[in-house]
Amino acid sequence: MHSDPDAVYADTIELDCDRIRPMIASPGDPGNGRQLNNLTDRVHVDIAYGGSCTAGKRDDFDHYFEVINWALEHELKLHPDVKLYLQFGTVDVRDYCEQKVIFRHSRLLVLNCYSLHAARVQTAAQARRPVRIRLQSAPSTVTFRGAPARDRYGWQVRQL
């Protein structure tokens, strides 16, 4: 990584990336991370997640597509017990991703993050076999009073 040559900093922190060890997040909170080399048991992965407002930009999804395409080219498959969730950061990113070939063979279930029915829809989506469904959370915001803002996509199931 490189900053702009004329960037101004309040402080500088130097990290030796060779000393940073791979970690996994334990359930409950990403802050519950554990170093892989300290684990004694094999790790069971049941959910793989990418996206959100932080990692849900176009270039993030370009990287996800690159990894998924590499896996497909090498005839690798997602383990049947693992569910893959990708969440768009914005509607624009969702529209951008819908044009990607990788989503042609996926069903997107789009709902509002704050929906009271999200758990029911997620359960129904997971029960559908053998079709793999990605549960997508539509970009949404909360108004000042805390009421959920609704976008024009609302509850929508689409076959792409």
Tab-separated table of N, CA and C in Angstrom:
chain	number	residue	atom	x	y	z
A	1	MET	N	0.840	-1.169	0.000
A	1	MET	CA	0.000	0.000	0.000
A	1	MET	C	0.887	1.235	0.000
A	2	HIS	N	0.411	2.242	-0.678
A	2	HIS	CA	1.130	3.509	-0.707
A	2	HIS	C	0.138	4.652	-0.577
A	3	SER	N	0.499	5.618	0.206
A	3	SER	CA	-0.340	6.809	0.347
A	3	SER	C	0.039	7.821	-0.717
A	4	ASP	N	-0.790	8.840	-0.847
A	4	ASP	CA	-0.459	9.938	-1.746
A	4	ASP	C	0.835	10.581	-1.271
A	5	PRO	N	1.699	11.008	-2.205
A	5	PRO	CA	2.989	11.585	-1.807
A	5	PRO	C	2.847	12.828	-0.926
A	6	ASP	N	1.772	13.583	-1.092
A	6	ASP	CA	1.613	14.818	-0.315
A	6	ASP	C	0.651	14.642	0.870
A	7	ALA	N	0.377	13.386	1.264
A	7	ALA	CA	-0.556	13.131	2.368
A	7	ALA	C	-0.003	13.669	3.684
A	8	VAL	N	-0.899	14.200	4.520
A	8	VAL	CA	-0.546	14.714	5.845
A	8	VAL	C	-1.090	13.732	6.878
A	9	TYR	N	-0.286	13.391	7.884
A	9	TYR	CA	-0.663	12.397	8.879
A	9	TYR	C	-0.707	13.003	10.274
A	10	ALA	N	-1.677	12.561	11.071
A	10	ALA	CA	-1.723	12.946	12.483
A	10	ALA	C	-0.741	12.090	13.262
A	11	ASP	N	-0.518	10.860	12.800
A	11	ASP	CA	0.388	9.940	13.481
A	11	ASP	C	0.793	8.858	12.484
A	12	THR	N	1.885	8.208	12.735
A	12	THR	CA	2.352	7.124	11.885
A	12	THR	C	2.546	5.879	12.739
A	13	ILE	N	1.993	4.771	12.270
A	13	ILE	CA	2.159	3.493	12.956
A	13	ILE	C	2.823	2.549	11.968
A	14	GLU	N	3.910	1.942	12.367
A	14	GLU	CA	4.598	0.994	11.503
A	14	GLU	C	4.317	-0.417	11.983
A	15	LEU	N	3.964	-1.290	11.033
A	15	LEU	CA	3.690	-2.689	11.339
A	15	LEU	C	4.620	-3.574	10.531
A	16	ASP	N	5.149	-4.588	11.174
A	16	ASP	CA	5.928	-5.599	10.480
A	16	ASP	C	4.956	-6.712	10.103
A	17	CYS	N	4.483	-6.692	8.864
A	17	CYS	CA	3.450	-7.639	8.429
A	17	CYS	C	3.917	-9.088	8.497
A	18	ASP	N	5.225	-9.324	8.477
A	18	ASP	CA	5.729	-10.688	8.608
A	18	ASP	C	5.449	-11.264	9.992
A	19	ARG	N	5.197	-10.394	10.954
A	19	ARG	CA	4.941	-10.859	12.323
A	19	ARG	C	3.449	-11.035	12.614
A	20	ILE	N	2.595	-10.633	11.681
A	20	ILE	CA	1.156	-10.790	11.872
A	20	ILE	C	0.770	-12.207	11.460
A	21	ARG	N	0.138	-12.925	12.364
A	21	ARG	CA	-0.241	-14.313	12.118
A	21	ARG	C	-1.686	-14.404	11.619
A	22	PRO	N	-1.975	-15.386	10.745
A	22	PRO	CA	-3.354	-15.582	10.278
A	22	PRO	C	-4.287	-15.855	11.454
A	23	MET	N	-5.486	-15.278	11.378
A	23	MET	CA	-6.456	-15.432	12.457
A	23	MET	C	-7.824	-15.797	11.886
A	24	ILE	N	-8.668	-16.326	12.754
A	24	ILE	CA	-10.068	-16.556	12.423
A	24	ILE	C	-10.907	-15.845	13.472
A	25	ALA	N	-12.134	-15.517	13.110
A	25	ALA	CA	-13.053	-14.881	14.057
A	25	ALA	C	-13.904	-15.964	14.698
A	26	SER	N	-13.941	-15.975	16.008
A	26	SER	CA	-14.822	-16.890	16.734
A	26	SER	C	-16.230	-16.316	16.719
A	27	PRO	N	-17.230	-17.156	16.955
A	27	PRO	CA	-18.617	-16.659	16.933
A	27	PRO	C	-18.855	-15.519	17.920
A	28	GLY	N	-19.776	-14.673	17.535
A	28	GLY	CA	-20.203	-13.605	18.427
A	28	GLY	C	-19.697	-12.240	18.050
A	29	ASP	N	-18.425	-12.150	17.683
A	29	ASP	CA	-17.849	-10.841	17.406
A	29	ASP	C	-16.506	-11.035	16.716
A	30	PRO	N	-16.207	-10.254	15.672
A	30	PRO	CA	-14.902	-10.377	15.019
A	30	PRO	C	-13.741	-10.123	15.976
A	31	GLY	N	-13.997	-9.409	17.071
A	31	GLY	CA	-12.955	-9.177	18.066
A	31	GLY	C	-12.564	-10.431	18.821
A	32	ASN	N	-13.351	-11.485	18.667
A	32	ASN	CA	-13.043	-12.759	19.318
A	32	ASN	C	-12.103	-13.586	18.447
A	33	GLY	N	-11.150	-12.943	17.832
A	33	GLY	CA	-10.241	-13.630	16.928
A	33	GLY	C	-9.281	-14.551	17.652
A	34	ARG	N	-8.871	-15.598	16.938
A	34	ARG	CA	-7.898	-16.544	17.487
A	34	ARG	C	-6.859	-16.835	16.416
A	35	GLN	N	-5.613	-16.918	16.822
A	35	GLN	CA	-4.549	-17.230	15.871
A	35	GLN	C	-4.650	-18.688	15.440
A	36	LEU	N	-4.518	-18.919	14.137
A	36	LEU	CA	-4.628	-20.275	13.607
A	36	LEU	C	-3.591	-21.217	14.197
A	37	ASN	N	-2.380	-20.726	14.396
A	37	ASN	CA	-1.333	-21.620	14.898
A	37	ASN	C	-1.538	-22.009	16.361
A	38	ASN	N	-2.487	-21.373	17.065
A	38	ASN	CA	-2.781	-21.734	18.455
A	38	ASN	C	-3.948	-22.709	18.573
A	39	LEU	N	-4.591	-23.038	17.474
A	39	LEU	CA	-5.742	-23.938	17.523
A	39	LEU	C	-5.277	-25.384	17.566
A	40	THR	N	-5.923	-26.169	18.406
A	40	THR	CA	-5.551	-27.582	18.513
A	40	THR	C	-6.505	-28.476	17.729
A	41	ASP	N	-7.746	-28.026	17.536
A	41	ASP	CA	-8.733	-28.818	16.804
A	41	ASP	C	-8.919	-28.255	15.399
A	42	ARG	N	-9.373	-29.117	14.509
A	42	ARG	CA	-9.690	-28.690	13.149
A	42	ARG	C	-10.873	-27.723	13.198
A	43	VAL	N	-10.820	-26.667	12.412
A	43	VAL	CA	-11.867	-25.648	12.410
A	43	VAL	C	-12.970	-26.049	11.442
A	44	HIS	N	-14.203	-26.069	11.945
A	44	HIS	CA	-15.367	-26.349	11.104
A	44	HIS	C	-15.905	-25.015	10.592
A	45	VAL	N	-15.951	-24.859	9.286
A	45	VAL	CA	-16.473	-23.639	8.677
A	45	VAL	C	-17.858	-23.948	8.130
A	46	ASP	N	-18.864	-23.182	8.567
A	46	ASP	CA	-20.200	-23.387	8.030
A	46	ASP	C	-20.716	-22.172	7.272
A	47	ILE	N	-20.090	-21.022	7.463
A	47	ILE	CA	-20.485	-19.807	6.755
A	47	ILE	C	-19.236	-19.090	6.256
A	48	ALA	N	-19.249	-18.720	4.989
A	48	ALA	CA	-18.214	-17.848	4.423
A	48	ALA	C	-18.923	-16.557	4.029
A	49	TYR	N	-18.387	-15.428	4.447
A	49	TYR	CA	-19.080	-14.151	4.269
A	49	TYR	C	-18.131	-13.119	3.681
A	50	GLY	N	-18.629	-12.371	2.732
A	50	GLY	CA	-17.874	-11.256	2.176
A	50	GLY	C	-18.817	-10.106	1.905
A	51	GLY	N	-18.318	-8.914	2.032
A	51	GLY	CA	-19.137	-7.751	1.718
A	51	GLY	C	-19.377	-6.855	2.904
A	52	SER	N	-20.513	-6.201	2.931
A	52	SER	CA	-20.970	-5.207	3.908
A	52	SER	C	-20.593	-3.828	3.403
A	53	CYS	N	-20.822	-2.827	4.217
A	53	CYS	CA	-20.484	-1.472	3.779
A	53	CYS	C	-18.972	-1.285	3.706
A	54	THR	N	-18.221	-2.017	4.521
A	54	THR	CA	-16.770	-1.866	4.534
A	54	THR	C	-16.101	-2.623	3.397
A	55	ALA	N	-16.560	-3.821	3.117
A	55	ALA	CA	-15.934	-4.656	2.090
A	55	ALA	C	-16.935	-5.020	0.999
A	56	GLY	N	-17.823	-4.083	0.671
A	56	GLY	CA	-18.851	-4.349	-0.321
A	56	GLY	C	-18.817	-3.407	-1.502
A	57	LYS	N	-17.618	-2.910	-1.820
A	57	LYS	CA	-17.467	-1.980	-2.944
A	57	LYS	C	-17.220	-2.762	-4.239
A	58	ARG	N	-17.289	-2.062	-5.369
A	58	ARG	CA	-17.068	-2.710	-6.666
A	58	ARG	C	-15.737	-3.456	-6.708
A	59	ASP	N	-14.659	-2.795	-6.282
A	59	ASP	CA	-13.354	-3.458	-6.366
A	59	ASP	C	-13.271	-4.653	-5.416
A	60	ASP	N	-13.987	-4.604	-4.281
A	60	ASP	CA	-14.032	-5.770	-3.396
A	60	ASP	C	-14.687	-6.943	-4.119
A	61	PHE	N	-15.807	-6.667	-4.802
A	61	PHE	CA	-16.499	-7.736	-5.521
A	61	PHE	C	-15.696	-8.207	-6.726
A	62	ASP	N	-14.928	-7.330	-7.337
A	62	ASP	CA	-14.031	-7.776	-8.408
A	62	ASP	C	-13.050	-8.818	-7.867
A	63	HIS	N	-12.555	-8.594	-6.650
A	63	HIS	CA	-11.648	-9.570	-6.025
A	63	HIS	C	-12.388	-10.868	-5.695
A	64	TYR	N	-13.624	-10.762	-5.173
A	64	TYR	CA	-14.406	-11.972	-4.897
A	64	TYR	C	-14.592	-12.768	-6.179
A	65	PHE	N	-14.958	-12.069	-7.283
A	65	PHE	CA	-15.158	-12.747	-8.564
A	65	PHE	C	-13.865	-13.400	-9.039
A	66	GLU	N	-12.752	-12.725	-8.828
A	66	GLU	CA	-11.464	-13.281	-9.244
A	66	GLU	C	-11.198	-14.602	-8.520
A	67	VAL	N	-11.434	-14.634	-7.221
A	67	VAL	CA	-11.219	-15.854	-6.437
A	67	VAL	C	-12.201	-16.945	-6.863
A	68	ILE	N	-13.480	-16.586	-7.020
A	68	ILE	CA	-14.489	-17.572	-7.415
A	68	ILE	C	-14.180	-18.124	-8.804
A	69	ASN	N	-13.806	-17.266	-9.737
A	69	ASN	CA	-13.467	-17.729	-11.086
A	69	ASN	C	-12.241	-18.625	-11.073
A	70	TRP	N	-11.240	-18.280	-10.258
A	70	TRP	CA	-10.050	-19.127	-10.138
A	70	TRP	C	-10.455	-20.509	-9.637
A	71	ALA	N	-11.313	-20.540	-8.630
A	71	ALA	CA	-11.766	-21.821	-8.080
A	71	ALA	C	-12.511	-22.633	-9.134
A	72	LEU	N	-13.380	-21.982	-9.900
A	72	LEU	CA	-14.123	-22.688	-10.942
A	72	LEU	C	-13.191	-23.226	-12.019
A	73	GLU	N	-12.187	-22.444	-12.395
A	73	GLU	CA	-11.219	-22.888	-13.401
A	73	GLU	C	-10.442	-24.109	-12.924
A	74	HIS	N	-10.241	-24.219	-11.615
A	74	HIS	CA	-9.509	-25.347	-11.042
A	74	HIS	C	-10.452	-26.441	-10.534
A	75	GLU	N	-11.715	-26.345	-10.953
A	75	GLU	CA	-12.744	-27.325	-10.615
A	75	GLU	C	-12.897	-27.526	-9.114
A	76	LEU	N	-12.721	-26.454	-8.369
A	76	LEU	CA	-12.944	-26.494	-6.927
A	76	LEU	C	-14.393	-26.125	-6.653
A	77	LYS	N	-14.951	-26.700	-5.614
A	77	LYS	CA	-16.342	-26.434	-5.269
A	77	LYS	C	-16.436	-26.071	-3.792
A	78	LEU	N	-17.467	-25.334	-3.472
A	78	LEU	CA	-17.764	-25.016	-2.090
A	78	LEU	C	-18.280	-26.283	-1.420
A	79	HIS	N	-17.787	-26.570	-0.230
A	79	HIS	CA	-18.253	-27.739	0.511
A	79	HIS	C	-19.768	-27.639	0.690
A	80	PRO	N	-20.503	-28.741	0.547
A	80	PRO	CA	-21.968	-28.667	0.631
A	80	PRO	C	-22.497	-28.157	1.969
A	81	ASP	N	-21.717	-28.251	3.033
A	81	ASP	CA	-22.161	-27.765	4.347
A	81	ASP	C	-21.851	-26.293	4.574
A	82	VAL	N	-21.154	-25.664	3.625
A	82	VAL	CA	-20.766	-24.256	3.786
A	82	VAL	C	-21.692	-23.382	2.954
A	83	LYS	N	-22.201	-22.347	3.581
A	83	LYS	CA	-23.037	-21.371	2.880
A	83	LYS	C	-22.196	-20.125	2.630
A	84	LEU	N	-22.249	-19.620	1.412
A	84	LEU	CA	-21.502	-18.426	1.041
A	84	LEU	C	-22.463	-17.256	0.938
A	85	TYR	N	-22.179	-16.203	1.689
A	85	TYR	CA	-22.995	-14.994	1.667
A	85	TYR	C	-22.132	-13.834	1.183
A	86	LEU	N	-22.650	-13.080	0.225
A	86	LEU	CA	-21.989	-11.868	-0.235
A	86	LEU	C	-22.982	-10.725	-0.097
A	87	GLN	N	-22.571	-9.664	0.563
A	87	GLN	CA	-23.473	-8.535	0.798
A	87	GLN	C	-22.943	-7.297	0.098
A	88	PHE	N	-23.790	-6.684	-0.720
A	88	PHE	CA	-23.418	-5.466	-1.432
A	88	PHE	C	-23.411	-4.288	-0.472
A	89	GLY	N	-22.485	-3.367	-0.688
A	89	GLY	CA	-22.437	-2.158	0.123
A	89	GLY	C	-23.457	-1.120	-0.303
A	90	THR	N	-23.804	-1.106	-1.588
A	90	THR	CA	-24.766	-0.129	-2.112
A	90	THR	C	-25.583	-0.766	-3.225
A	91	VAL	N	-26.667	-0.111	-3.592
A	91	VAL	CA	-27.485	-0.567	-4.715
A	91	VAL	C	-26.668	-0.521	-6.003
A	92	ASP	N	-25.827	0.488	-6.157
A	92	ASP	CA	-24.973	0.605	-7.339
A	92	ASP	C	-24.057	-0.610	-7.464
A	93	VAL	N	-23.492	-1.052	-6.360
A	93	VAL	CA	-22.618	-2.227	-6.383
A	93	VAL	C	-23.433	-3.465	-6.748
A	94	ARG	N	-24.635	-3.578	-6.206
A	94	ARG	CA	-25.501	-4.707	-6.542
A	94	ARG	C	-25.779	-4.741	-8.040
A	95	ASP	N	-26.136	-3.581	-8.602
A	95	ASP	CA	-26.411	-3.507	-10.038
A	95	ASP	C	-25.177	-3.878	-10.855
A	96	TYR	N	-24.020	-3.418	-10.418
A	96	TYR	CA	-22.751	-3.740	-11.076
A	96	TYR	C	-22.511	-5.255	-11.055
A	97	CYS	N	-22.757	-5.865	-9.902
A	97	CYS	CA	-22.500	-7.293	-9.750
A	97	CYS	C	-23.496	-8.156	-10.512
A	98	GLU	N	-24.720	-7.683	-10.640
A	98	GLU	CA	-25.718	-8.456	-11.374
A	98	GLU	C	-25.316	-8.647	-12.830
A	99	GLN	N	-24.474	-7.782	-13.334
A	99	GLN	CA	-24.022	-7.887	-14.719
A	99	GLN	C	-22.868	-8.873	-14.870
A	100	LYS	N	-22.293	-9.303	-13.755
A	100	LYS	CA	-21.181	-10.248	-13.807
A	100	LYS	C	-21.697	-11.644	-14.137
A	101	VAL	N	-20.961	-12.373	-14.911
A	101	VAL	CA	-21.363	-13.712	-15.332
A	101	VAL	C	-21.546	-14.649	-14.140
A	102	ILE	N	-20.766	-14.490	-13.101
A	102	ILE	CA	-20.815	-15.416	-11.968
A	102	ILE	C	-22.198	-15.469	-11.328
A	103	PHE	N	-22.961	-14.386	-11.391
A	103	PHE	CA	-24.277	-14.374	-10.772
A	103	PHE	C	-25.360	-14.967	-11.661
A	104	ARG	N	-25.032	-15.331	-12.881
A	104	ARG	CA	-26.021	-15.924	-13.773
A	104	ARG	C	-26.600	-17.208	-13.206
A	105	HIS	N	-25.797	-17.951	-12.480
A	105	HIS	CA	-26.213	-19.258	-11.986
A	105	HIS	C	-26.562	-19.219	-10.504
A	106	SER	N	-26.835	-18.046	-9.993
A	106	SER	CA	-27.166	-17.895	-8.583
A	106	SER	C	-28.532	-17.257	-8.454
A	107	ARG	N	-29.183	-17.564	-7.373
A	107	ARG	CA	-30.429	-16.874	-7.065
A	107	ARG	C	-30.138	-15.897	-5.950
A	108	LEU	N	-30.583	-14.686	-6.140
A	108	LEU	CA	-30.372	-13.655	-5.135
A	108	LEU	C	-31.680	-13.413	-4.406
A	109	LEU	N	-31.636	-13.526	-3.114
A	109	LEU	CA	-32.788	-13.209	-2.294
A	109	LEU	C	-32.474	-11.890	-1.624
A	110	VAL	N	-33.183	-10.863	-2.023
A	110	VAL	CA	-32.878	-9.514	-1.554
A	110	VAL	C	-33.927	-9.087	-0.547
A	111	LEU	N	-33.503	-8.651	0.615
A	111	LEU	CA	-34.423	-8.151	1.612
A	111	LEU	C	-33.780	-7.021	2.386
A	112	ASN	N	-34.593	-6.314	3.111
A	112	ASN	CA	-34.112	-5.193	3.906
A	112	ASN	C	-33.416	-5.717	5.152
A	113	CYS	N	-32.290	-5.122	5.526
A	113	CYS	CA	-31.532	-5.547	6.706
A	113	CYS	C	-32.387	-5.580	7.963
A	114	TYR	N	-33.304	-4.657	8.082
A	114	TYR	CA	-34.045	-4.496	9.325
A	114	TYR	C	-35.393	-5.199	9.293
A	115	SER	N	-35.605	-6.083	8.330
A	115	SER	CA	-36.885	-6.762	8.209
A	115	SER	C	-37.115	-7.693	9.391
A	116	LEU	N	-38.323	-7.681	9.921
A	116	LEU	CA	-38.680	-8.590	11.007
A	116	LEU	C	-38.766	-10.024	10.514
A	117	HIS	N	-38.912	-10.201	9.201
A	117	HIS	CA	-39.076	-11.529	8.628
A	117	HIS	C	-37.760	-12.102	8.103
A	118	ALA	N	-36.650	-11.434	8.346
A	118	ALA	CA	-35.370	-11.875	7.781
A	118	ALA	C	-35.017	-13.286	8.231
A	119	ALA	N	-35.223	-13.613	9.502
A	119	ALA	CA	-34.872	-14.947	9.994
A	119	ALA	C	-35.722	-16.016	9.313
A	120	ARG	N	-37.008	-15.740	9.125
A	120	ARG	CA	-37.885	-16.704	8.470
A	120	ARG	C	-37.452	-16.916	7.022
A	121	VAL	N	-37.123	-15.838	6.330
A	121	VAL	CA	-36.694	-15.944	4.937
A	121	VAL	C	-35.368	-16.684	4.852
A	122	GLN	N	-34.460	-16.401	5.780
A	122	GLN	CA	-33.170	-17.076	5.773
A	122	GLN	C	-33.373	-18.578	5.978
A	123	THR	N	-34.235	-18.960	6.907
A	123	THR	CA	-34.494	-20.371	7.150
A	123	THR	C	-35.077	-21.032	5.906
A	124	ALA	N	-36.022	-20.364	5.263
A	124	ALA	CA	-36.622	-20.914	4.049
A	124	ALA	C	-35.588	-21.043	2.941
A	125	ALA	N	-34.716	-20.057	2.825
A	125	ALA	CA	-33.694	-20.088	1.777
A	125	ALA	C	-32.727	-21.237	2.004
A	126	GLN	N	-32.359	-21.481	3.255
A	126	GLN	CA	-31.404	-22.546	3.550
A	126	GLN	C	-32.023	-23.927	3.355
A	127	ALA	N	-33.340	-24.020	3.442
A	127	ALA	CA	-34.004	-25.309	3.297
A	127	ALA	C	-34.084	-25.750	1.841
A	128	ARG	N	-33.901	-24.841	0.905
A	128	ARG	CA	-34.001	-25.192	-0.509
A	128	ARG	C	-32.735	-25.937	-0.932
A	129	ARG	N	-32.901	-27.133	-1.416
A	129	ARG	CA	-31.790	-27.919	-1.907
A	129	ARG	C	-32.193	-28.488	-3.248
A	130	PRO	N	-31.349	-28.804	-4.189
A	130	PRO	CA	-29.913	-28.632	-4.133
A	130	PRO	C	-29.454	-27.267	-4.613
A	131	VAL	N	-30.398	-26.370	-4.943
A	131	VAL	CA	-30.020	-25.048	-5.432
A	131	VAL	C	-29.355	-24.265	-4.312
A	132	ARG	N	-28.235	-23.653	-4.603
A	132	ARG	CA	-27.540	-22.845	-3.605
A	132	ARG	C	-28.056	-21.418	-3.713
A	133	ILE	N	-28.447	-20.847	-2.604
A	133	ILE	CA	-29.004	-19.501	-2.583
A	133	ILE	C	-28.108	-18.611	-1.744
A	134	ARG	N	-27.873	-17.425	-2.246
A	134	ARG	CA	-27.138	-16.441	-1.455
A	134	ARG	C	-28.167	-15.501	-0.846
A	135	LEU	N	-28.137	-15.356	0.458
A	135	LEU	CA	-29.023	-14.409	1.116
A	135	LEU	C	-28.326	-13.070	1.100
A	136	GLN	N	-28.899	-12.129	0.402
A	136	GLN	CA	-28.296	-10.823	0.250
A	136	GLN	C	-29.090	-9.815	1.057
A	137	SER	N	-28.410	-8.965	1.707
A	137	SER	CA	-29.062	-7.908	2.457
A	137	SER	C	-28.971	-6.642	1.627
A	138	ALA	N	-30.120	-6.110	1.257
A	138	ALA	CA	-30.115	-4.900	0.435
A	138	ALA	C	-29.526	-3.744	1.222
A	139	PRO	N	-28.762	-2.872	0.572
A	139	PRO	CA	-28.249	-1.697	1.267
A	139	PRO	C	-29.421	-0.909	1.837
A	140	SER	N	-29.352	-0.574	3.087
A	140	SER	CA	-30.446	0.168	3.697
A	140	SER	C	-29.895	1.107	4.754
A	141	THR	N	-30.701	2.036	5.139
A	141	THR	CA	-30.304	2.997	6.159
A	141	THR	C	-31.406	3.079	7.194
A	142	VAL	N	-31.083	3.632	8.331
A	142	VAL	CA	-32.072	3.828	9.374
A	142	VAL	C	-32.294	5.321	9.516
A	143	THR	N	-33.556	5.723	9.584
A	143	THR	CA	-33.857	7.139	9.739
A	143	THR	C	-33.488	7.589	11.144
A	144	PHE	N	-33.510	8.889	11.363
A	144	PHE	CA	-33.124	9.454	12.653
A	144	PHE	C	-33.943	8.876	13.793
A	145	ARG	N	-35.233	8.631	13.566
A	145	ARG	CA	-36.092	8.106	14.627
A	145	ARG	C	-35.916	6.602	14.821
A	146	GLY	N	-35.095	5.981	14.018
A	146	GLY	CA	-34.851	4.554	14.174
A	146	GLY	C	-35.750	3.662	13.335
A	147	ALA	N	-36.686	4.237	12.606
A	147	ALA	CA	-37.542	3.422	11.742
A	147	ALA	C	-36.746	2.986	10.520
A	148	PRO	N	-36.912	1.741	10.089
A	148	PRO	CA	-36.138	1.294	8.931
A	148	PRO	C	-36.543	2.018	7.656
A	149	ALA	N	-35.556	2.443	6.896
A	149	ALA	CA	-35.825	3.037	5.582
A	149	ALA	C	-36.041	1.900	4.602
A	150	ARG	N	-36.954	2.047	3.709
A	150	ARG	CA	-37.231	0.997	2.730
A	150	ARG	C	-36.743	1.446	1.360
A	151	ASP	N	-36.115	0.520	0.643
A	151	ASP	CA	-35.717	0.869	-0.712
A	151	ASP	C	-36.729	0.279	-1.691
A	152	ARG	N	-36.574	0.619	-2.967
A	152	ARG	CA	-37.569	0.215	-3.955
A	152	ARG	C	-37.520	-1.271	-4.266
A	153	TYR	N	-36.532	-1.992	-3.753
A	153	TYR	CA	-36.427	-3.412	-4.050
A	153	TYR	C	-37.156	-4.268	-3.022
A	154	GLY	N	-37.236	-3.805	-1.773
A	154	GLY	CA	-37.979	-4.508	-0.734
A	154	GLY	C	-37.739	-6.004	-0.759
A	155	TRP	N	-38.814	-6.768	-0.618
A	155	TRP	CA	-38.741	-8.227	-0.696
A	155	TRP	C	-38.786	-8.621	-2.160
A	156	GLN	N	-37.763	-9.254	-2.612
A	156	GLN	CA	-37.755	-9.616	-4.024
A	156	GLN	C	-36.871	-10.832	-4.222
A	157	VAL	N	-37.387	-11.838	-4.866
A	157	VAL	CA	-36.601	-13.007	-5.230
A	157	VAL	C	-36.486	-12.995	-6.739
A	158	ARG	N	-35.260	-13.072	-7.228
A	158	ARG	CA	-35.040	-13.010	-8.672
A	158	ARG	C	-34.129	-14.139	-9.108
A	159	GLN	N	-34.464	-14.747	-10.213
A	159	GLN	CA	-33.570	-15.742	-10.809
A	159	GLN	C	-32.738	-15.014	-11.850
A	160	LEU	N	-31.425	-15.034	-11.696
A	160	LEU	CA	-30.548	-14.361	-12.655
A	160	LEU	C	-29.950	-15.374	-13.608
